[in-house]
Short mmCIF file of C-alpha atoms in Angstrom, two decimals:
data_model
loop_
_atom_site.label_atom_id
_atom_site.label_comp_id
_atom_site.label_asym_id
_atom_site.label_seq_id
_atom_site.Cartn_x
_atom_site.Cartn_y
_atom_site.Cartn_z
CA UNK A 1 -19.69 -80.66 15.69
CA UNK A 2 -21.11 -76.91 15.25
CA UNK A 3 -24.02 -76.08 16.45
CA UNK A 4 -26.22 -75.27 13.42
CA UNK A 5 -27.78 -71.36 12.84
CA UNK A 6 -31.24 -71.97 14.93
CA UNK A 7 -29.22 -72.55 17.82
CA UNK A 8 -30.86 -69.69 19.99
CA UNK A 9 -34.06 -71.33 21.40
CA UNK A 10 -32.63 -74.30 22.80
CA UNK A 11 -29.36 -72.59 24.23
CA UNK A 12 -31.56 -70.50 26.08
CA UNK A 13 -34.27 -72.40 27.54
CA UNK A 14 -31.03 -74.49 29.14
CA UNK A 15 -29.33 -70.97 30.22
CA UNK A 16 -32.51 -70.12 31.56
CA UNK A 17 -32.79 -73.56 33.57
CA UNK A 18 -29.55 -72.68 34.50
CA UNK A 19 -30.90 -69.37 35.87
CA UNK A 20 -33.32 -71.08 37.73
CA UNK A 21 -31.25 -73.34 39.41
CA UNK A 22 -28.31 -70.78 40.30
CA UNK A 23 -31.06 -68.41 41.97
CA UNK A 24 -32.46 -70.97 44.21
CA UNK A 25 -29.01 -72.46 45.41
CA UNK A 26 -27.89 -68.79 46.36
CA UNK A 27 -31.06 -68.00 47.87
CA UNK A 28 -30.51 -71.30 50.10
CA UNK A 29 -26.95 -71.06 50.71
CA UNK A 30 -27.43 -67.38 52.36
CA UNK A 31 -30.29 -68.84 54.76
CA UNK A 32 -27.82 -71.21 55.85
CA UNK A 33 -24.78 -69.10 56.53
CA UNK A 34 -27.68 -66.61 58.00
CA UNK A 35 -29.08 -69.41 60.05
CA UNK A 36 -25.26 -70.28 61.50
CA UNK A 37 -24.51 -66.95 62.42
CA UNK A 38 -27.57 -66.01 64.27
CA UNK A 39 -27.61 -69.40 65.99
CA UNK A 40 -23.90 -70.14 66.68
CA UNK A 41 -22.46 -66.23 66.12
CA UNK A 42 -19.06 -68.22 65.85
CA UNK A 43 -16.62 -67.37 63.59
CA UNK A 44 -14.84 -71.29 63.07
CA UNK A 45 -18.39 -72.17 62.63
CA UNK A 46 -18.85 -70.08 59.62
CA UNK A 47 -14.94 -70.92 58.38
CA UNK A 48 -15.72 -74.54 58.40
CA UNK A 49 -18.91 -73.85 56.64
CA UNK A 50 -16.98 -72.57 53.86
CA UNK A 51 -14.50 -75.14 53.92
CA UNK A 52 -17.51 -77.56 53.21
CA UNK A 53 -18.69 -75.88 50.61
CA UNK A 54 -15.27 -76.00 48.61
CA UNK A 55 -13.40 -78.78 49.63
CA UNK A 56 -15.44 -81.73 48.08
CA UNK A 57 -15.86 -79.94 44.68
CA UNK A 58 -11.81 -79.37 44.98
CA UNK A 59 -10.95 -83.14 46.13
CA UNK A 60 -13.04 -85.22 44.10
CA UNK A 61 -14.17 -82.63 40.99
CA UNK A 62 -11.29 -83.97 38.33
CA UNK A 63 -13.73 -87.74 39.11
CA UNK A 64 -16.90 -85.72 38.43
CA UNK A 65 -14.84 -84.53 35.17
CA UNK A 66 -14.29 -88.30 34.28
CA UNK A 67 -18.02 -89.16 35.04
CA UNK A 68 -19.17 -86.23 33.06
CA UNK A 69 -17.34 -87.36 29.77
CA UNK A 70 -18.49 -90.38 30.15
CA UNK A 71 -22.27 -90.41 30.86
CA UNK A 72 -24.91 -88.26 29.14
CA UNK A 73 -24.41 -84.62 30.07
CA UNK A 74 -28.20 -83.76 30.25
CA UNK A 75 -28.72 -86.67 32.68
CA UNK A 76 -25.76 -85.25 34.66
CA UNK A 77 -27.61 -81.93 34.89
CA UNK A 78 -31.26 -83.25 35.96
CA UNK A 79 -29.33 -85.83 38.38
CA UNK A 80 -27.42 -82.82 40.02
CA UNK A 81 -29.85 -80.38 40.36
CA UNK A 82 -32.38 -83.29 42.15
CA UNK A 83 -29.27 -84.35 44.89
CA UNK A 84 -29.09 -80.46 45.63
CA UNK A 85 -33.11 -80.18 45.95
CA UNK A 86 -33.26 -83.83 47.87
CA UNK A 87 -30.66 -81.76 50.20
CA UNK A 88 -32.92 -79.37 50.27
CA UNK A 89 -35.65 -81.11 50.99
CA UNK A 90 -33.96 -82.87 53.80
CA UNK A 91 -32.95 -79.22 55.53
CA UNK A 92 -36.67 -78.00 55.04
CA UNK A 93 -38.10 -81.35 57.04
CA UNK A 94 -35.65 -80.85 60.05
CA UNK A 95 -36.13 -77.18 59.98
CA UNK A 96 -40.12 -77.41 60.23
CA UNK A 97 -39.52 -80.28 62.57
CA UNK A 98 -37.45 -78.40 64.79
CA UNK A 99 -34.13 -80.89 64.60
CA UNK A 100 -32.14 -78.81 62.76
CA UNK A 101 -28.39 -78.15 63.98
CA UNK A 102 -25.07 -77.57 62.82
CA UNK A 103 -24.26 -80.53 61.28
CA UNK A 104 -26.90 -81.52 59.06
CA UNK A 105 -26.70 -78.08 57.27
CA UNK A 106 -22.17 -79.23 57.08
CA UNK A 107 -23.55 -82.52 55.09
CA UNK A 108 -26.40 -80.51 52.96
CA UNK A 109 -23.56 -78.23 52.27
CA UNK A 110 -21.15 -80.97 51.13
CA UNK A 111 -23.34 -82.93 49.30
CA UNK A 112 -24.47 -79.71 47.53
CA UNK A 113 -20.89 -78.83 46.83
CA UNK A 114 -20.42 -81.96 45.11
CA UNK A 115 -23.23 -82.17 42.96
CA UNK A 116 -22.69 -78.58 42.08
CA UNK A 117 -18.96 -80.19 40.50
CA UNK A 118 -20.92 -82.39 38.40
CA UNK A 119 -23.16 -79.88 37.18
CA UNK A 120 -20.45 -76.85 36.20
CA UNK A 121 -18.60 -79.45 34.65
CA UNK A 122 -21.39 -80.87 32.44
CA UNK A 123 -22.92 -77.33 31.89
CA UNK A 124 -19.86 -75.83 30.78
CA UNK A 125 -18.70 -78.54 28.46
CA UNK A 126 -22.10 -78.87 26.93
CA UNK A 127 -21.93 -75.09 26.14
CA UNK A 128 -19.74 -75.18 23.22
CA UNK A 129 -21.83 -77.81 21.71
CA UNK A 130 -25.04 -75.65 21.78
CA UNK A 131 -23.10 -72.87 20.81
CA UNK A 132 -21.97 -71.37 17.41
CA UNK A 133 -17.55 -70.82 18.78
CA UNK A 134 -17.81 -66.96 17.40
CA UNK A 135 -20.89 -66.54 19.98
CA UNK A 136 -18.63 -68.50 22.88
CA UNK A 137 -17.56 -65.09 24.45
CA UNK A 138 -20.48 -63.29 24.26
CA UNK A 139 -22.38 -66.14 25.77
CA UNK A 140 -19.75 -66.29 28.45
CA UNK A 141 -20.65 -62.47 28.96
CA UNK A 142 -23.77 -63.44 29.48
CA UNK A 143 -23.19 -66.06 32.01
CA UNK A 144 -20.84 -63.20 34.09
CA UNK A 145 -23.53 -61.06 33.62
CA UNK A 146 -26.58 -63.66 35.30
CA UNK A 147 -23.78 -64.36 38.27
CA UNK A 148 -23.41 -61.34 39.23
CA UNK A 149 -27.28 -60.20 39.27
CA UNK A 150 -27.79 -63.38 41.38
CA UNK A 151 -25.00 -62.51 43.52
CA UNK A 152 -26.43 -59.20 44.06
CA UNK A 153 -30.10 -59.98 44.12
CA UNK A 154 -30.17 -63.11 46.42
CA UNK A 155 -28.95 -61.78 49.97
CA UNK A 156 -31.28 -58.88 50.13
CA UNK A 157 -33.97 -61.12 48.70
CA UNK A 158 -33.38 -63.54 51.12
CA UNK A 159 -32.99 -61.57 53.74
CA UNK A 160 -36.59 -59.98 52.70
CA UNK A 161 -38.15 -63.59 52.24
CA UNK A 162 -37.00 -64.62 56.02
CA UNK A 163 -39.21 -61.25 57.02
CA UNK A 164 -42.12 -63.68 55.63
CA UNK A 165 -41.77 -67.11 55.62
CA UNK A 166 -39.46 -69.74 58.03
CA UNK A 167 -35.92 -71.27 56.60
CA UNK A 168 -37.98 -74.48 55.54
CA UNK A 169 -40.15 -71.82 53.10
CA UNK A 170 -36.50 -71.05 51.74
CA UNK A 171 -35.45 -74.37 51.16
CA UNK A 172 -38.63 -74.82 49.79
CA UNK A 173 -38.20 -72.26 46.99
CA UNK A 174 -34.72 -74.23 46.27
CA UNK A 175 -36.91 -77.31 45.68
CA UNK A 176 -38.72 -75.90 43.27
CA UNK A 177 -36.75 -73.86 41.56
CA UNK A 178 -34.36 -76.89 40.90
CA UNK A 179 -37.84 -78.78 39.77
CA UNK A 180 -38.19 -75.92 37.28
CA UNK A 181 -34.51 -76.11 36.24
CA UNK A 182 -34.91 -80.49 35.91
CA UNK A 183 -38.04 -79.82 33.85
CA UNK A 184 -36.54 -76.82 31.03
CA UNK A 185 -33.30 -78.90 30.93
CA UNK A 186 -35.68 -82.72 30.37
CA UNK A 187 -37.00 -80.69 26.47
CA UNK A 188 -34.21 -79.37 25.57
CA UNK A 189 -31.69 -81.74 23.67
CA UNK A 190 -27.82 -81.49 24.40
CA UNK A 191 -25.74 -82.97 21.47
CA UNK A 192 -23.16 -85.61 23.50
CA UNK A 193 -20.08 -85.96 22.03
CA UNK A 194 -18.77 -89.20 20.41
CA UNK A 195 -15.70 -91.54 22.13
CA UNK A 196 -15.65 -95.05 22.02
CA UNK A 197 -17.06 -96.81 25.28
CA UNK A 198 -15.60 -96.70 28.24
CA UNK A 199 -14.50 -100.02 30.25
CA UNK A 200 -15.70 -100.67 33.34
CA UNK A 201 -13.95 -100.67 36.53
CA UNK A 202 -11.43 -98.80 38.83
CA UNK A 203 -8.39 -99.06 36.63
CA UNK A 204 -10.56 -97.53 33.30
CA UNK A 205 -11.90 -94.68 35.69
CA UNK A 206 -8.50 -93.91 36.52
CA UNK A 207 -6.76 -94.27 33.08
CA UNK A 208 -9.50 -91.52 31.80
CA UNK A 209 -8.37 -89.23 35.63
CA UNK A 210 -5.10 -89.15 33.79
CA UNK A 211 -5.73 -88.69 29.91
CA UNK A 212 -7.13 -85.42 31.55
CA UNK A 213 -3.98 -84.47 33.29
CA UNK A 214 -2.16 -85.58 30.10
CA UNK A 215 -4.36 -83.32 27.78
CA UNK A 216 -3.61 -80.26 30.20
CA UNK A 217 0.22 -80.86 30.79
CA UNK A 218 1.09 -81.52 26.73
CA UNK A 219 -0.48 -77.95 26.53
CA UNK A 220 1.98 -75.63 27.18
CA UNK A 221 -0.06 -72.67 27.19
CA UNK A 222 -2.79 -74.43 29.15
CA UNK A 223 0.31 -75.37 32.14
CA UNK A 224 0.68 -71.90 32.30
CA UNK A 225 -2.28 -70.38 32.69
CA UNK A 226 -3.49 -73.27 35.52
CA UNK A 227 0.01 -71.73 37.00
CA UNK A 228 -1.34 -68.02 36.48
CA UNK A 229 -5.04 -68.41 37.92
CA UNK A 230 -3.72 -70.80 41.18
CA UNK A 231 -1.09 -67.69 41.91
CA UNK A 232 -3.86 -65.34 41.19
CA UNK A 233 -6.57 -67.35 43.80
CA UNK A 234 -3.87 -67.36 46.30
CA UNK A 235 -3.56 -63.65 46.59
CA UNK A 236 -6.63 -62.29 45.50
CA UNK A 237 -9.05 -64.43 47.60
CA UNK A 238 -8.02 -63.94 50.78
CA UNK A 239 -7.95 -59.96 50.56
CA UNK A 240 -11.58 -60.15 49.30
CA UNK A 241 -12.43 -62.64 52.11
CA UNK A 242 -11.08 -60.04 54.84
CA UNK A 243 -12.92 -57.03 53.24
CA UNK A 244 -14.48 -56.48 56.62
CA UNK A 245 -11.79 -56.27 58.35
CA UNK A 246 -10.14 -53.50 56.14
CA UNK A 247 -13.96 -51.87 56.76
CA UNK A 248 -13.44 -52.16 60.23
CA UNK A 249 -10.00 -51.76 61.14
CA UNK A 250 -8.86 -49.43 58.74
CA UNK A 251 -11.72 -47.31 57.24
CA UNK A 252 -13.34 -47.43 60.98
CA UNK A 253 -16.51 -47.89 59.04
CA UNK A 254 -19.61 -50.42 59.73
CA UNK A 255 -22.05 -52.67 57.66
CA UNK A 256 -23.09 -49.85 55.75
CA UNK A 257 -19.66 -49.06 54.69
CA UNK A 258 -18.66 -53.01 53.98
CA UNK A 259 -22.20 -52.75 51.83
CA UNK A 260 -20.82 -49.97 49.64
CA UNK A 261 -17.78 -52.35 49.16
CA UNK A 262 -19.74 -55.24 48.30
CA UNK A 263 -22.11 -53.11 46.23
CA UNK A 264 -19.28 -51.90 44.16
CA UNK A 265 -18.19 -55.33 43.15
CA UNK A 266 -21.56 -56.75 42.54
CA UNK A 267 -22.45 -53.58 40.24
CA UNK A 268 -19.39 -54.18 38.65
CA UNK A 269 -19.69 -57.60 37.94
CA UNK A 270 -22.85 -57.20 36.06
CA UNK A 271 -21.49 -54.18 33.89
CA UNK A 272 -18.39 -56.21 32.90
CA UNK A 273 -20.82 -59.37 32.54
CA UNK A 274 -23.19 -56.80 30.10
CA UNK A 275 -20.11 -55.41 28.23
CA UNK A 276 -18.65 -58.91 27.36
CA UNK A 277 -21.78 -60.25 26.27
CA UNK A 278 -22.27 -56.82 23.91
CA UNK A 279 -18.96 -56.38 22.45
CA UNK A 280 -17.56 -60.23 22.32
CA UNK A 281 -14.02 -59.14 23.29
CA UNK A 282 -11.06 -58.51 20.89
CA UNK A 283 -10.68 -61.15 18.36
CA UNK A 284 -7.63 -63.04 19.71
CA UNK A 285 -9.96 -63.58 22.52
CA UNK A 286 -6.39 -63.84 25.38
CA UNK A 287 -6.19 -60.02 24.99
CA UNK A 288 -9.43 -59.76 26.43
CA UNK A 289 -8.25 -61.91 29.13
CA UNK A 290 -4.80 -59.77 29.88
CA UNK A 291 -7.23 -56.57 30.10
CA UNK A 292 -9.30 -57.60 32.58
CA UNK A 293 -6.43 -59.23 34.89
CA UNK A 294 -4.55 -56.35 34.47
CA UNK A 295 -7.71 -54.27 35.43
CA UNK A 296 -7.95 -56.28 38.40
CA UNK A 297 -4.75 -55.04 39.56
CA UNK A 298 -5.64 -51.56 38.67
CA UNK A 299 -8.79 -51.85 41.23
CA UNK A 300 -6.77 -53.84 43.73
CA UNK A 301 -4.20 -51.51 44.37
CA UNK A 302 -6.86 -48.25 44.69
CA UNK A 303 -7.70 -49.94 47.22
CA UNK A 304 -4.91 -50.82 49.20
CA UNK A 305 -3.90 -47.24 48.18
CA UNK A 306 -7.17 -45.48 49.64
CA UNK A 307 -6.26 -43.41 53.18
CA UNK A 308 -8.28 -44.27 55.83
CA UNK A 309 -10.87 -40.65 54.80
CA UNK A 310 -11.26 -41.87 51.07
CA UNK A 311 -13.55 -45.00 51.35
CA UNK A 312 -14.78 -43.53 47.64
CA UNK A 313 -11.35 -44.33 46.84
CA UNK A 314 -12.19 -48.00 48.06
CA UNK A 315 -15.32 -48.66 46.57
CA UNK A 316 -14.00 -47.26 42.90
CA UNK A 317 -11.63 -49.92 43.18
CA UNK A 318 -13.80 -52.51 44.17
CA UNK A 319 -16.41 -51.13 40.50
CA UNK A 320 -13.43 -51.87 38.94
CA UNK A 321 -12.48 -55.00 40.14
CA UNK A 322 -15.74 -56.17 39.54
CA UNK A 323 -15.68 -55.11 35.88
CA UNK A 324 -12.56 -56.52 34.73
CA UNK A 325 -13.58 -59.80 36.38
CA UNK A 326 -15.66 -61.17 33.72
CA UNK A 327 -13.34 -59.84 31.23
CA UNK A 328 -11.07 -62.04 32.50
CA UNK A 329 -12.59 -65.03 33.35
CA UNK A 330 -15.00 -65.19 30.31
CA UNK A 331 -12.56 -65.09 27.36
CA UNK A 332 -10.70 -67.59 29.14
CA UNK A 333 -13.82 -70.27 29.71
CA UNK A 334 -14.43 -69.09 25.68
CA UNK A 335 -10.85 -70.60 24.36
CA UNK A 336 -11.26 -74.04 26.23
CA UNK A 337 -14.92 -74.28 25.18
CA UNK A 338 -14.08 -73.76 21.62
CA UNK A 339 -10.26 -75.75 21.44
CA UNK A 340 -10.41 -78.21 24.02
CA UNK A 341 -11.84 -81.84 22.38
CA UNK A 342 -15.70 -82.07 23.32
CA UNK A 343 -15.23 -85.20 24.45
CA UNK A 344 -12.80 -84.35 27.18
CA UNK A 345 -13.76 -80.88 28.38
CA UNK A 346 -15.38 -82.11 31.86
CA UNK A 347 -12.15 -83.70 33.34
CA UNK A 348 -10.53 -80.20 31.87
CA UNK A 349 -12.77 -78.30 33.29
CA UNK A 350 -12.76 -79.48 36.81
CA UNK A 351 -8.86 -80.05 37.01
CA UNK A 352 -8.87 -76.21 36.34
CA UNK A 353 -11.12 -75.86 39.33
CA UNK A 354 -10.08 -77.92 41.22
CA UNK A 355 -6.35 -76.63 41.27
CA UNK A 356 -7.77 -72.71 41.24
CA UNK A 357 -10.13 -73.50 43.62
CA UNK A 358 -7.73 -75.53 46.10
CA UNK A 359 -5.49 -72.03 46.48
CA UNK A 360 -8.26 -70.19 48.05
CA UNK A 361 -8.28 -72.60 51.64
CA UNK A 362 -4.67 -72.14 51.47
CA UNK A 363 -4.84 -68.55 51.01
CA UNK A 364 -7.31 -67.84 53.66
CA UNK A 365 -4.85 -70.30 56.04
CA UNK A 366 -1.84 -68.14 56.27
CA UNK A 367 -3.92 -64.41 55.25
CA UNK A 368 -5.36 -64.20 58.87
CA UNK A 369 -1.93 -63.95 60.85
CA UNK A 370 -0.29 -62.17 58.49
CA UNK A 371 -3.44 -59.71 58.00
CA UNK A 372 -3.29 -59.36 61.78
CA UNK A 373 0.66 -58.64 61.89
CA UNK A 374 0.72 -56.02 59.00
CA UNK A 375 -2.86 -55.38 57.79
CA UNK A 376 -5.63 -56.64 55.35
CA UNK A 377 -4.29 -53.38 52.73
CA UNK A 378 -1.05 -55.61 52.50
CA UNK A 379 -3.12 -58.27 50.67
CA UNK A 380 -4.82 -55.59 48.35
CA UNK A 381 -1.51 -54.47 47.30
CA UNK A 382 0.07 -57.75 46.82
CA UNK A 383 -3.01 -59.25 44.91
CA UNK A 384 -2.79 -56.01 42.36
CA UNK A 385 1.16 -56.12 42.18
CA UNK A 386 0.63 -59.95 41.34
CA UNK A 387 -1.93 -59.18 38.92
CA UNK A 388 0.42 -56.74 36.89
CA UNK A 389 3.50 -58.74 37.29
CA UNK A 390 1.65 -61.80 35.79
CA UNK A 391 0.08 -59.83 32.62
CA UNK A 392 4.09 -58.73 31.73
CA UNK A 393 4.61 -62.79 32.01
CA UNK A 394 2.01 -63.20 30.04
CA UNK A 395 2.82 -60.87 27.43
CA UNK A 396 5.91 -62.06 27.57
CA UNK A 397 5.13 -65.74 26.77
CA UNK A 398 4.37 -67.47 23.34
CA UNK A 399 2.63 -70.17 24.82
CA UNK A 400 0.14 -68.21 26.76
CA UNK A 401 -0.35 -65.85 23.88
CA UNK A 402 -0.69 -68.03 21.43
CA UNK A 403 -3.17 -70.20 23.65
CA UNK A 404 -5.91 -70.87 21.08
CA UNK A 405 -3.69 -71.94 18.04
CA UNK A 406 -1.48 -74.16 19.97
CA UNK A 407 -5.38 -75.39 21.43
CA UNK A 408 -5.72 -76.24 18.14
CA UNK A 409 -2.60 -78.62 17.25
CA UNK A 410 -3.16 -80.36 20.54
CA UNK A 411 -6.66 -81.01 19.95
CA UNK A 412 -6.08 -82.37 16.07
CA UNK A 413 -2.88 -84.87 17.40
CA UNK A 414 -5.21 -86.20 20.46
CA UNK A 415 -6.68 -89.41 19.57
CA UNK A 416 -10.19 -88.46 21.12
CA UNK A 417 -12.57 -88.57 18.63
CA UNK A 418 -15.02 -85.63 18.37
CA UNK A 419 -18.24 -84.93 16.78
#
């Protein structure tokens, strides 16, 4: 079903719940890392930390895509966004009563990570039923662009909130901000789409696990691009997860220099996030995609080719990096939302994910010795080579470009039914 033309004041009030919601888990999940490193100061401490925060959404987010097509999508949302503010809750008691430790923030963290699976899945798949499909990439701009302020804004907001109130007064903020978020998504009405009910029990849970696997695997195009973005994760992550050490080791630079880095991405990120949401992207929306993967690679290898006396060098290809990245995720998010069968896109959304997702703890496993042996600019260049090579596949490849019309035929011979 389309949306119909006064679509505008409902999509945004959710998008702006959305905003809400995103703020106050970023603002919370930089107290925590900040809490662990000024308490502990250990590095495993902090690499496990991460670990919790991705492995749950990566193990068990294709069930939270099967859930998500299944139950109401707006009651998916609100039920999300109170776990993460219970969790929050939870870490503000035991940080006012002075019990807090290392392992309750791990299980606020995982908890947190999985409700967070539920939520992207049901936010993204209710998207292109709010949404008119010829608005899908500029909307998708728009969510780029809102990431990126947050993930600029939120550590130096945080860090200028601790100056004034305790870690309990941050997770306090998250608890309300997720009440704000519950309250903007409980008016708003998300059309569901229509399947026929689902049977109860293990064996119907698992029959829908696989339809999703099914619907990916008899789409060609869709099999290669999972392919594409899991190679991409593997490479890419772990030289952006090791940008101090290129900082350190070979610029010979400190936090302000790593800050310039990080700067450059998150200014980036909202320019690329501002022009998507502006121009929409070329019309055969994969083009858009190829430009800002091949862009990628254009930033990534500036800055494995910057000498160790050009840190400009550095940060212009970390701007670009960070401007190509919504060009190349958006457009991508833009084709499923408006192809993929409604009633399905949660279990496709978190299978994509989960697969991208589970490449960046494998990444990070064998990038440290290898970073140590040769050096972090190895990854840099391999992540832009990579990015290049796989934009002449690409190009190269009917089914990738020629995603959204082959979309099309799979989603007309599935037997979901659709609104």
């Amino acid at each position: 079903m389309q949306p119909t033309v006064r679509w505008q004041a409902p999509f945004f009030t959710f998008w702006t719940a959305q905003a809400f919601s995103m703020f106050g888990s970023n603002l919370a999940q930089f107290a925590l890392v900040w809490w662990l490193t000024e308490e502990t100061g250990s590095a495993t401490v902090l690499a496990i930390a991460s670990l919790v925060a991705i492995v749950p959404g990566v193990l068990l987010g294709p069930l939270a895509g099967v859930l998500v097509d299944r139950w109401p999508r707006r009651w998916v949302i609100i039920a999300a966004d109170l776990v993460g503010a219970l969790a929050a809750a939870g870490l503000a008691v035991l940080f006012w009563l002075g019990h807090i430790g290392v392992w309750p923030i791990y299980v606020a963290m995982a908890v947190r990570a999985l409700a967070g699976a539920f939520h992207f899945a049901a936010v993204q798949s209710s998207t292109s039923l709010m949404v008119p499909e010829e608005q899908l990439a500029r909307v998708a701009g728009l969510n780029q662009l809102l990431q990126g302020v947050i993930q600029i804004a939120s550590p130096p907001l945080g860090a200028l909130i601790l100056t004034f109130l305790p870690f309990a007064g941050i997770m306090g903020i998250d608890v309300v901000t997720a009440l704000v978020a519950v309250g903007l998504v409980f008016i708003v009405v998300i059309p569901q789409p229509t399947r026929q009910p689902a049977a109860p029990g293990v064996d119907s849970v698992w029959a829908d696990l696989l339809e999703g696997f099914q619907y990916i695997w008899q789409w060609p195009g869709l099999r290669a691009v999972l392919v594409v973005s899991a190679l991409l994760n593997l490479v890419l992550t772990p030289a952006f997860t090791l940008m101090p050490i290129l900082v350190t080791r070979h610029f010979g630079g400190d936090a302000l220099e790593l800050a310039w880095l990080s700067t450059a991405f998150g200014a980036g990120f909202v320019l690329g996030g501002l022009l998507l949401s502006l121009w929409g992207g070329f019309r055969q929306r994969i083009y858009t995609a190829l430009l800002g993967v091949m862009g990628m690679g254009i930033g990534a290898l500036l800055v494995a080719a910057a000498p160790a006396n050009q840190l400009a060098l550095a940060v212009l290809g970390m701007g670009l990096v960070g401007v190509m990245n919504p060009l190349a995720n958006g457009p991508f998010f833009a084709i499923l939302q408006s192809v993929v069968a409604p009633a399905i896109q949660g279990r496709v959304f978190t299978v994509i994910m989960s697969v991208s997702g589970a490449m960046a703890p494998l990444g990070l496993l064998v990038a440290g010795p290898i970073a140590d042996q040769f050096g972090v600019r190895l990854w840099y260049l391999a992540g832009g080579a990579a990015c290049l090579l796989l934009v002449g596949v690409m190009l190269r490849s009917p089914s990738i470009m020629h995603l959204e019309e082959d979309g099309r035929v799979v989603e007309s011979e599935t037997t979901l039914p659709t609104m």
